[in-house]
Backbone as numpy.savetxt, mean C-alpha at the origin, in Angstrom:
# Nx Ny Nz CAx CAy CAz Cx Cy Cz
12.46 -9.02 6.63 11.78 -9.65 7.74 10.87 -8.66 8.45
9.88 -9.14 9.09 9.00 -8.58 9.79 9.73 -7.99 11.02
9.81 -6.66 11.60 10.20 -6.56 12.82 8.93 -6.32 13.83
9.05 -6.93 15.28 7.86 -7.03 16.19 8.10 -5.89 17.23
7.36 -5.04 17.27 7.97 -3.82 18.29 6.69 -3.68 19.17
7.13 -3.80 20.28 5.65 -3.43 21.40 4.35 -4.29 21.07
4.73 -5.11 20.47 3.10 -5.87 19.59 2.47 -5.63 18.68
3.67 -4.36 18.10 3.18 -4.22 16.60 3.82 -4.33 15.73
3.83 -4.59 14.32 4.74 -4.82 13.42 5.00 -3.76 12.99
6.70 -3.17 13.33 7.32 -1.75 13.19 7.30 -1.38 11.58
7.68 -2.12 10.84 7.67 -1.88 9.70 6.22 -2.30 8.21
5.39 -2.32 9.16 3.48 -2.34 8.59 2.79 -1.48 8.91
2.44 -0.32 7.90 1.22 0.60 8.82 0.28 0.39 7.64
-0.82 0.81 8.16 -1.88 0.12 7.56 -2.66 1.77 7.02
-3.80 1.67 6.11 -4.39 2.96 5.66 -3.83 4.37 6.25
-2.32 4.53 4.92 -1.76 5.31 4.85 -2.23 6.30 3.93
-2.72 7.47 4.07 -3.24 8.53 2.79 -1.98 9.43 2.44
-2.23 9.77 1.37 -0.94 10.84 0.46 -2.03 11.63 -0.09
-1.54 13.46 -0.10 -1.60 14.29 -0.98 -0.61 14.85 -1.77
-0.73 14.50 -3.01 0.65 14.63 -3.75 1.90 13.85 -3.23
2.45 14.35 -3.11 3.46 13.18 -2.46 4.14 13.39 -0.68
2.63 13.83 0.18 3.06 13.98 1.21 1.84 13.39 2.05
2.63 12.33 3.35 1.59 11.99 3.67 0.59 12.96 4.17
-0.72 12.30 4.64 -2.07 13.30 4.55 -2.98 12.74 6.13
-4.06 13.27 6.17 -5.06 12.64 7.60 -5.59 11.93 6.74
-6.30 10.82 7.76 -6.79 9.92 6.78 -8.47 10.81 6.18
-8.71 10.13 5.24 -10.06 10.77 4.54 -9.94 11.96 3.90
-8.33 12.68 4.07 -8.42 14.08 3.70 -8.51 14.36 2.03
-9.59 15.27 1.54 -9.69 15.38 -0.13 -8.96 15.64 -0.61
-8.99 14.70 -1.74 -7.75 14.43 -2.90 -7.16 13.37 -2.50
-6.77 12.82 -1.15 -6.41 11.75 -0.98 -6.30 10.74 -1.71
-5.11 10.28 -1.30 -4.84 8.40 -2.44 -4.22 7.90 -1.04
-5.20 6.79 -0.53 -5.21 6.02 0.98 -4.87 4.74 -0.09
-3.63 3.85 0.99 -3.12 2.92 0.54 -3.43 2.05 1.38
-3.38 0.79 1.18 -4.72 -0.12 2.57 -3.31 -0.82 3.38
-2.15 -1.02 2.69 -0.95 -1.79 3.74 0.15 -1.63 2.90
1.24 -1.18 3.92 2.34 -0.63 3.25 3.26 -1.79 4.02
4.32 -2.29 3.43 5.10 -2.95 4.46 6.24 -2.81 3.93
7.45 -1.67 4.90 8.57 -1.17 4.09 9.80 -2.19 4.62
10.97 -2.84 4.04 11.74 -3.60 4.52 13.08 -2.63 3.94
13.45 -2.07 4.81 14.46 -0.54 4.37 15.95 -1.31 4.27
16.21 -2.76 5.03 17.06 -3.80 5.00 17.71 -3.53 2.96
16.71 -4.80 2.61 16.42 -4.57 1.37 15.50 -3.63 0.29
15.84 -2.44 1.01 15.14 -1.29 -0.23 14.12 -1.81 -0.94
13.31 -2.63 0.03 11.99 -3.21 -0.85 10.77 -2.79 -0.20
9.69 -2.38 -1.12 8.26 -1.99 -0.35 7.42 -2.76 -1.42
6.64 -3.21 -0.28 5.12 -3.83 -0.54 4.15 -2.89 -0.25
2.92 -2.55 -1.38 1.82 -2.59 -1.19 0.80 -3.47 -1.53
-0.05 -3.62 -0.25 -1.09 -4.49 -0.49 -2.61 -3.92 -0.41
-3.47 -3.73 -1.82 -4.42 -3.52 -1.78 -5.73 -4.39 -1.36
-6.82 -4.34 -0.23 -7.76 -5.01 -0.42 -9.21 -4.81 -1.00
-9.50 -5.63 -2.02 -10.58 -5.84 -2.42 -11.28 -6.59 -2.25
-13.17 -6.44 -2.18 -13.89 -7.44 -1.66 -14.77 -7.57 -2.97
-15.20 -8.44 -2.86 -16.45 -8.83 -3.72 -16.22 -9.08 -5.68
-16.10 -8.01 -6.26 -16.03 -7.90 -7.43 -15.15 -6.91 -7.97
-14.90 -6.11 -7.02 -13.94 -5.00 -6.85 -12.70 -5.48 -7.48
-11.67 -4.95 -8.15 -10.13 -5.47 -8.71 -9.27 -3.97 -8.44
-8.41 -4.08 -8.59 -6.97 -3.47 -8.60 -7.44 -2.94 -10.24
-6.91 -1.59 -10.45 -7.12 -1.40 -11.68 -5.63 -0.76 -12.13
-5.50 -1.20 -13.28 -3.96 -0.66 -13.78 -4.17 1.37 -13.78
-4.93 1.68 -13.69 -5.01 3.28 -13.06 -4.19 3.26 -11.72
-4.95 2.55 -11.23 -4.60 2.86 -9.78 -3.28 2.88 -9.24
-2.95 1.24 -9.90 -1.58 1.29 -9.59 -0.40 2.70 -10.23
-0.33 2.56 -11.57 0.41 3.91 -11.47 0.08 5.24 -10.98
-1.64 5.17 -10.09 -1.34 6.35 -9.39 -0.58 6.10 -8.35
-0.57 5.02 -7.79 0.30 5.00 -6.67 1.09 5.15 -6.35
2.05 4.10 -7.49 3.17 4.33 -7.74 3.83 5.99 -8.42
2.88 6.53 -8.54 3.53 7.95 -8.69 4.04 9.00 -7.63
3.45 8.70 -7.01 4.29 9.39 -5.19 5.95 9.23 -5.48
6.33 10.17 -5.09 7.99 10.67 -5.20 8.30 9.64 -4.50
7.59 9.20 -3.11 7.89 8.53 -2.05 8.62 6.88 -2.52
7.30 6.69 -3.59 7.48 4.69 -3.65 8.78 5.27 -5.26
9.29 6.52 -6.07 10.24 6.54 -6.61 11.38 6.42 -6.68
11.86 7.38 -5.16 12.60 7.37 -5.25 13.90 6.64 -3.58
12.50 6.37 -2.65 12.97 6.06 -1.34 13.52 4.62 -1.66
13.18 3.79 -2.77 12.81 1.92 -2.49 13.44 1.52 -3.92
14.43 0.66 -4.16 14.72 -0.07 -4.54 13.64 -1.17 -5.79
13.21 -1.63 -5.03 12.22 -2.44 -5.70 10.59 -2.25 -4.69
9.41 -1.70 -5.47 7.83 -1.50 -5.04 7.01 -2.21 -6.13
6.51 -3.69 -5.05 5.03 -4.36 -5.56 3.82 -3.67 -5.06
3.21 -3.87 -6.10 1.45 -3.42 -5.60 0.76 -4.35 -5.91
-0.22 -5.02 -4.52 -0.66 -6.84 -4.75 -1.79 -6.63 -4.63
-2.90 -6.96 -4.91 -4.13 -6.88 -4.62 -4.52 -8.48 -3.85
-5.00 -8.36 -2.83 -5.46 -8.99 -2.13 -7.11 -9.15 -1.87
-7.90 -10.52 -2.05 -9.27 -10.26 -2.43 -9.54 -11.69 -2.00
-9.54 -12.36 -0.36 -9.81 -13.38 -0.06 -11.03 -14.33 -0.33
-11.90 -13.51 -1.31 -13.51 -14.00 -1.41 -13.79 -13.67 -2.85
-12.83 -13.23 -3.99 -13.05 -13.76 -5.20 -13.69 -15.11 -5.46
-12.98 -16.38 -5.20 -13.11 -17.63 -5.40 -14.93 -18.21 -4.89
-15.29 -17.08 -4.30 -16.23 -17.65 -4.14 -17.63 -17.08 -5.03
-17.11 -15.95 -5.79 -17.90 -15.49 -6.57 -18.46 -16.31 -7.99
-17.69 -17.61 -8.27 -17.96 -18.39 -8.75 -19.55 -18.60 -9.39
């Protein structure tokens, strides 16, 4: 479940960067920035959600770079990586 803390959702942070497997500032080189993380530590489950616009896709690179962080190995139970792209459908 979502938890609501102060008006923000405690367990959603949004453009998270990693160097190697530690988080990083955002923009910092070498960086791998993740666009929405949403950890549910309840059930040892993490979501990532990538967004893409236009023509842009999720590329099977990417994902196992992501998933290579010690972090999404060995902290979580079960880690999706979703690509999210509200304006595909219209590329039609």
């Amino acid at each position: 479940p979502l938890a609501v803390e102060q008006g923000k959702l405690s367990n959603v942070r949004t453009e998270v960067s990693y160097v190697e497997d530690e988080e990083a500032k955002y923009g910092e080189a070498g960086s791998l920035r993740v666009d929405v993380i949403w950890e549910d530590e309840k059930s040892k489950t993490l979501k990532i959600y990538e967004l893409k616009t236009g023509a842009a896709k999720l590329t099977e690179r990417r994902v196992d770079r992501t998933l290579d962080r010690e972090y999404m190995k060995t902290e979580w139970e079960s880690v999706t990586v979703m690509e999210l792209n509200p304006w595909r459908h219209l590329l039609k």
